[in-house]
Amino acid sequence: MASVEVSLKEMLAGVEGALGAAVVDYTSGMALGTLGGNKDLDLTVAAAGNTDVVRAKVRTMEQVGLKGRIEDMLITLDSQYHLIRPVTGRSGNGLFLYLVLDKARSNLAMARHQLKRVEEAIEI
């Protein structure tokens, strides 16, 4: 089992081109922890904003009667990927992992694989 701090380090270290990572509580919009980022990437603000994205998707799935769970969500920008992975399991209910990648330097498939590994190991 990994703490938030260890999970953030694994998210960044495990993926080439990773720019920043956060563990976010989407019930409150608060980041439980962030690592990385820069003056152009405020992870706390991005985490809060992406809370709305997760809530909207969950609400839409309920409204249209889609069963199952969200594995991950991808937002593709000109130069970045923003990857969101809800944490499943008893200890992670209401949380998501958020990873920002440099599009030119990252491997999206490897990033998704790494987030899955982190999600399975995180303990809050």
JSON list of C-alpha atoms in Angstrom, two decimals:
[
{"chain": "A", "resi": 1, "resn": "MET", "atom": "CA", "xyz": [0.00, 0.00, 0.00]},
{"chain": "A", "resi": 2, "resn": "ALA", "atom": "CA", "xyz": [1.30, 3.42, -0.96]},
{"chain": "A", "resi": 3, "resn": "SER", "atom": "CA", "xyz": [0.71, 6.83, 0.59]},
{"chain": "A", "resi": 4, "resn": "VAL", "atom": "CA", "xyz": [-0.33, 9.90, -1.40]},
{"chain": "A", "resi": 5, "resn": "GLU", "atom": "CA", "xyz": [3.27, 11.15, -1.41]},
{"chain": "A", "resi": 6, "resn": "VAL", "atom": "CA", "xyz": [4.68, 7.85, -2.67]},
{"chain": "A", "resi": 7, "resn": "SER", "atom": "CA", "xyz": [1.91, 7.58, -5.27]},
{"chain": "A", "resi": 8, "resn": "LEU", "atom": "CA", "xyz": [2.68, 11.06, -6.64]},
{"chain": "A", "resi": 9, "resn": "LYS", "atom": "CA", "xyz": [6.37, 10.21, -6.94]},
{"chain": "A", "resi": 10, "resn": "GLU", "atom": "CA", "xyz": [5.53, 6.97, -8.76]},
{"chain": "A", "resi": 11, "resn": "MET", "atom": "CA", "xyz": [3.22, 8.80, -11.15]},
{"chain": "A", "resi": 12, "resn": "LEU", "atom": "CA", "xyz": [5.96, 11.26, -12.14]},
{"chain": "A", "resi": 13, "resn": "ALA", "atom": "CA", "xyz": [8.96, 8.94, -12.05]},
{"chain": "A", "resi": 14, "resn": "GLY", "atom": "CA", "xyz": [7.22, 6.12, -13.87]},
{"chain": "A", "resi": 15, "resn": "VAL", "atom": "CA", "xyz": [6.26, 8.10, -16.97]},
{"chain": "A", "resi": 16, "resn": "GLU", "atom": "CA", "xyz": [8.65, 9.93, -19.30]},
{"chain": "A", "resi": 17, "resn": "GLY", "atom": "CA", "xyz": [7.37, 13.39, -20.13]},
{"chain": "A", "resi": 18, "resn": "ALA", "atom": "CA", "xyz": [5.29, 13.71, -16.96]},
{"chain": "A", "resi": 19, "resn": "LEU", "atom": "CA", "xyz": [4.91, 17.37, -16.00]},
{"chain": "A", "resi": 20, "resn": "GLY", "atom": "CA", "xyz": [2.77, 17.15, -12.89]},
{"chain": "A", "resi": 21, "resn": "ALA", "atom": "CA", "xyz": [0.55, 14.89, -10.84]},
{"chain": "A", "resi": 22, "resn": "ALA", "atom": "CA", "xyz": [-2.18, 15.21, -8.24]},
{"chain": "A", "resi": 23, "resn": "VAL", "atom": "CA", "xyz": [-4.41, 13.06, -6.06]},
{"chain": "A", "resi": 24, "resn": "VAL", "atom": "CA", "xyz": [-7.79, 14.78, -5.88]},
{"chain": "A", "resi": 25, "resn": "ASP", "atom": "CA", "xyz": [-10.96, 14.40, -3.80]},
{"chain": "A", "resi": 26, "resn": "TYR", "atom": "CA", "xyz": [-13.74, 15.06, -6.31]},
{"chain": "A", "resi": 27, "resn": "THR", "atom": "CA", "xyz": [-16.39, 15.45, -3.63]},
{"chain": "A", "resi": 28, "resn": "SER", "atom": "CA", "xyz": [-14.67, 18.61, -2.37]},
{"chain": "A", "resi": 29, "resn": "GLY", "atom": "CA", "xyz": [-12.44, 19.54, -5.33]},
{"chain": "A", "resi": 30, "resn": "MET", "atom": "CA", "xyz": [-9.40, 19.63, -3.07]},
{"chain": "A", "resi": 31, "resn": "ALA", "atom": "CA", "xyz": [-6.04, 18.20, -4.05]},
{"chain": "A", "resi": 32, "resn": "LEU", "atom": "CA", "xyz": [-4.79, 15.87, -1.33]},
{"chain": "A", "resi": 33, "resn": "GLY", "atom": "CA", "xyz": [-1.33, 16.25, -2.79]},
{"chain": "A", "resi": 34, "resn": "THR", "atom": "CA", "xyz": [0.47, 17.58, -5.86]},
{"chain": "A", "resi": 35, "resn": "LEU", "atom": "CA", "xyz": [3.92, 17.15, -7.32]},
{"chain": "A", "resi": 36, "resn": "GLY", "atom": "CA", "xyz": [5.47, 18.95, -10.27]},
{"chain": "A", "resi": 37, "resn": "GLY", "atom": "CA", "xyz": [3.81, 21.68, -12.26]},
{"chain": "A", "resi": 38, "resn": "ASN", "atom": "CA", "xyz": [5.21, 25.14, -12.96]},
{"chain": "A", "resi": 39, "resn": "LYS", "atom": "CA", "xyz": [4.12, 28.77, -13.32]},
{"chain": "A", "resi": 40, "resn": "ASP", "atom": "CA", "xyz": [2.05, 27.80, -16.37]},
{"chain": "A", "resi": 41, "resn": "LEU", "atom": "CA", "xyz": [0.57, 24.69, -14.74]},
{"chain": "A", "resi": 42, "resn": "ASP", "atom": "CA", "xyz": [-1.02, 25.33, -11.35]},
{"chain": "A", "resi": 43, "resn": "LEU", "atom": "CA", "xyz": [-1.94, 21.80, -10.31]},
{"chain": "A", "resi": 44, "resn": "THR", "atom": "CA", "xyz": [-4.19, 22.91, -7.46]},
{"chain": "A", "resi": 45, "resn": "VAL", "atom": "CA", "xyz": [-6.35, 24.98, -9.82]},
{"chain": "A", "resi": 46, "resn": "ALA", "atom": "CA", "xyz": [-6.28, 22.26, -12.50]},
{"chain": "A", "resi": 47, "resn": "ALA", "atom": "CA", "xyz": [-7.29, 19.63, -9.94]},
{"chain": "A", "resi": 48, "resn": "ALA", "atom": "CA", "xyz": [-10.25, 21.70, -8.80]},
{"chain": "A", "resi": 49, "resn": "GLY", "atom": "CA", "xyz": [-11.33, 22.35, -12.39]},
{"chain": "A", "resi": 50, "resn": "ASN", "atom": "CA", "xyz": [-11.06, 18.72, -13.38]},
{"chain": "A", "resi": 51, "resn": "THR", "atom": "CA", "xyz": [-13.31, 17.85, -10.47]},
{"chain": "A", "resi": 52, "resn": "ASP", "atom": "CA", "xyz": [-16.12, 19.39, -12.52]},
{"chain": "A", "resi": 53, "resn": "VAL", "atom": "CA", "xyz": [-15.15, 17.17, -15.47]},
{"chain": "A", "resi": 54, "resn": "VAL", "atom": "CA", "xyz": [-15.35, 14.01, -13.36]},
{"chain": "A", "resi": 55, "resn": "ARG", "atom": "CA", "xyz": [-18.62, 15.02, -11.73]},
{"chain": "A", "resi": 56, "resn": "ALA", "atom": "CA", "xyz": [-20.17, 15.85, -15.10]},
{"chain": "A", "resi": 57, "resn": "LYS", "atom": "CA", "xyz": [-19.21, 12.48, -16.58]},
{"chain": "A", "resi": 58, "resn": "VAL", "atom": "CA", "xyz": [-20.51, 10.56, -13.57]},
{"chain": "A", "resi": 59, "resn": "ARG", "atom": "CA", "xyz": [-23.78, 12.52, -13.68]},
{"chain": "A", "resi": 60, "resn": "THR", "atom": "CA", "xyz": [-24.15, 11.96, -17.44]},
{"chain": "A", "resi": 61, "resn": "MET", "atom": "CA", "xyz": [-23.56, 8.22, -17.06]},
{"chain": "A", "resi": 62, "resn": "GLU", "atom": "CA", "xyz": [-26.28, 8.09, -14.41]},
{"chain": "A", "resi": 63, "resn": "GLN", "atom": "CA", "xyz": [-28.72, 10.10, -16.55]},
{"chain": "A", "resi": 64, "resn": "VAL", "atom": "CA", "xyz": [-28.33, 7.90, -19.61]},
{"chain": "A", "resi": 65, "resn": "GLY", "atom": "CA", "xyz": [-28.26, 4.69, -17.59]},
{"chain": "A", "resi": 66, "resn": "LEU", "atom": "CA", "xyz": [-24.72, 3.61, -18.43]},
{"chain": "A", "resi": 67, "resn": "LYS", "atom": "CA", "xyz": [-23.52, 0.87, -16.11]},
{"chain": "A", "resi": 68, "resn": "GLY", "atom": "CA", "xyz": [-19.93, 0.21, -15.24]},
{"chain": "A", "resi": 69, "resn": "ARG", "atom": "CA", "xyz": [-17.16, 2.44, -14.08]},
{"chain": "A", "resi": 70, "resn": "ILE", "atom": "CA", "xyz": [-14.90, 5.03, -15.67]},
{"chain": "A", "resi": 71, "resn": "GLU", "atom": "CA", "xyz": [-11.48, 3.52, -16.28]},
{"chain": "A", "resi": 72, "resn": "ASP", "atom": "CA", "xyz": [-9.85, 6.80, -17.26]},
{"chain": "A", "resi": 73, "resn": "MET", "atom": "CA", "xyz": [-10.50, 10.07, -19.04]},
{"chain": "A", "resi": 74, "resn": "LEU", "atom": "CA", "xyz": [-8.20, 11.78, -21.54]},
{"chain": "A", "resi": 75, "resn": "ILE", "atom": "CA", "xyz": [-8.10, 15.45, -22.43]},
{"chain": "A", "resi": 76, "resn": "THR", "atom": "CA", "xyz": [-5.82, 16.16, -25.39]},
{"chain": "A", "resi": 77, "resn": "LEU", "atom": "CA", "xyz": [-4.40, 19.64, -25.83]},
{"chain": "A", "resi": 78, "resn": "ASP", "atom": "CA", "xyz": [-2.00, 20.97, -28.46]},
{"chain": "A", "resi": 79, "resn": "SER", "atom": "CA", "xyz": [1.08, 20.11, -26.44]},
{"chain": "A", "resi": 80, "resn": "GLN", "atom": "CA", "xyz": [-0.20, 18.12, -23.46]},
{"chain": "A", "resi": 81, "resn": "TYR", "atom": "CA", "xyz": [-2.23, 15.13, -22.39]},
{"chain": "A", "resi": 82, "resn": "HIS", "atom": "CA", "xyz": [-4.28, 15.40, -19.21]},
{"chain": "A", "resi": 83, "resn": "LEU", "atom": "CA", "xyz": [-5.10, 11.95, -17.87]},
{"chain": "A", "resi": 84, "resn": "ILE", "atom": "CA", "xyz": [-7.69, 11.39, -15.12]},
{"chain": "A", "resi": 85, "resn": "ARG", "atom": "CA", "xyz": [-8.17, 8.02, -13.42]},
{"chain": "A", "resi": 86, "resn": "PRO", "atom": "CA", "xyz": [-10.83, 7.56, -10.72]},
{"chain": "A", "resi": 87, "resn": "VAL", "atom": "CA", "xyz": [-9.61, 5.50, -7.78]},
{"chain": "A", "resi": 88, "resn": "THR", "atom": "CA", "xyz": [-11.77, 2.45, -7.13]},
{"chain": "A", "resi": 89, "resn": "GLY", "atom": "CA", "xyz": [-11.96, 0.38, -4.01]},
{"chain": "A", "resi": 90, "resn": "ARG", "atom": "CA", "xyz": [-12.99, 1.07, -0.47]},
{"chain": "A", "resi": 91, "resn": "SER", "atom": "CA", "xyz": [-10.21, 3.48, 0.48]},
{"chain": "A", "resi": 92, "resn": "GLY", "atom": "CA", "xyz": [-10.29, 5.51, -2.73]},
{"chain": "A", "resi": 93, "resn": "ASN", "atom": "CA", "xyz": [-13.96, 6.20, -3.24]},
{"chain": "A", "resi": 94, "resn": "GLY", "atom": "CA", "xyz": [-14.37, 9.82, -4.35]},
{"chain": "A", "resi": 95, "resn": "LEU", "atom": "CA", "xyz": [-10.74, 10.26, -5.41]},
{"chain": "A", "resi": 96, "resn": "PHE", "atom": "CA", "xyz": [-9.03, 10.52, -8.76]},
{"chain": "A", "resi": 97, "resn": "LEU", "atom": "CA", "xyz": [-5.45, 10.53, -10.00]},
{"chain": "A", "resi": 98, "resn": "TYR", "atom": "CA", "xyz": [-4.51, 13.37, -12.33]},
{"chain": "A", "resi": 99, "resn": "LEU", "atom": "CA", "xyz": [-1.43, 13.29, -14.53]},
{"chain": "A", "resi": 100, "resn": "VAL", "atom": "CA", "xyz": [-0.25, 15.96, -16.99]},
{"chain": "A", "resi": 101, "resn": "LEU", "atom": "CA", "xyz": [2.07, 14.84, -19.78]},
{"chain": "A", "resi": 102, "resn": "ASP", "atom": "CA", "xyz": [4.18, 16.56, -22.39]},
{"chain": "A", "resi": 103, "resn": "LYS", "atom": "CA", "xyz": [2.56, 15.25, -25.58]},
{"chain": "A", "resi": 104, "resn": "ALA", "atom": "CA", "xyz": [5.82, 15.19, -27.58]},
{"chain": "A", "resi": 105, "resn": "ARG", "atom": "CA", "xyz": [7.82, 13.25, -24.98]},
{"chain": "A", "resi": 106, "resn": "SER", "atom": "CA", "xyz": [5.35, 10.84, -23.42]},
{"chain": "A", "resi": 107, "resn": "ASN", "atom": "CA", "xyz": [3.92, 7.45, -24.21]},
{"chain": "A", "resi": 108, "resn": "LEU", "atom": "CA", "xyz": [0.20, 7.56, -23.49]},
{"chain": "A", "resi": 109, "resn": "ALA", "atom": "CA", "xyz": [-0.17, 3.78, -23.22]},
{"chain": "A", "resi": 110, "resn": "MET", "atom": "CA", "xyz": [2.63, 3.58, -20.65]},
{"chain": "A", "resi": 111, "resn": "ALA", "atom": "CA", "xyz": [1.13, 6.48, -18.70]},
{"chain": "A", "resi": 112, "resn": "ARG", "atom": "CA", "xyz": [-2.24, 4.72, -18.54]},
{"chain": "A", "resi": 113, "resn": "HIS", "atom": "CA", "xyz": [-0.53, 1.52, -17.40]},
{"chain": "A", "resi": 114, "resn": "GLN", "atom": "CA", "xyz": [1.42, 3.38, -14.70]},
{"chain": "A", "resi": 115, "resn": "LEU", "atom": "CA", "xyz": [-1.71, 5.14, -13.41]},
{"chain": "A", "resi": 116, "resn": "LYS", "atom": "CA", "xyz": [-3.46, 1.79, -13.14]},
{"chain": "A", "resi": 117, "resn": "ARG", "atom": "CA", "xyz": [-0.57, 0.43, -11.07]},
{"chain": "A", "resi": 118, "resn": "VAL", "atom": "CA", "xyz": [-0.58, 3.48, -8.80]},
{"chain": "A", "resi": 119, "resn": "GLU", "atom": "CA", "xyz": [-4.37, 3.33, -8.43]},
{"chain": "A", "resi": 120, "resn": "GLU", "atom": "CA", "xyz": [-4.20, -0.31, -7.33]},
{"chain": "A", "resi": 121, "resn": "ALA", "atom": "CA", "xyz": [-1.56, 0.43, -4.68]},
{"chain": "A", "resi": 122, "resn": "ILE", "atom": "CA", "xyz": [-2.71, 3.75, -3.21]},
{"chain": "A", "resi": 123, "resn": "GLU", "atom": "CA", "xyz": [-4.00, 3.75, 0.37]},
{"chain": "A", "resi": 124, "resn": "ILE", "atom": "CA", "xyz": [-5.69, 6.82, 1.83]}
]
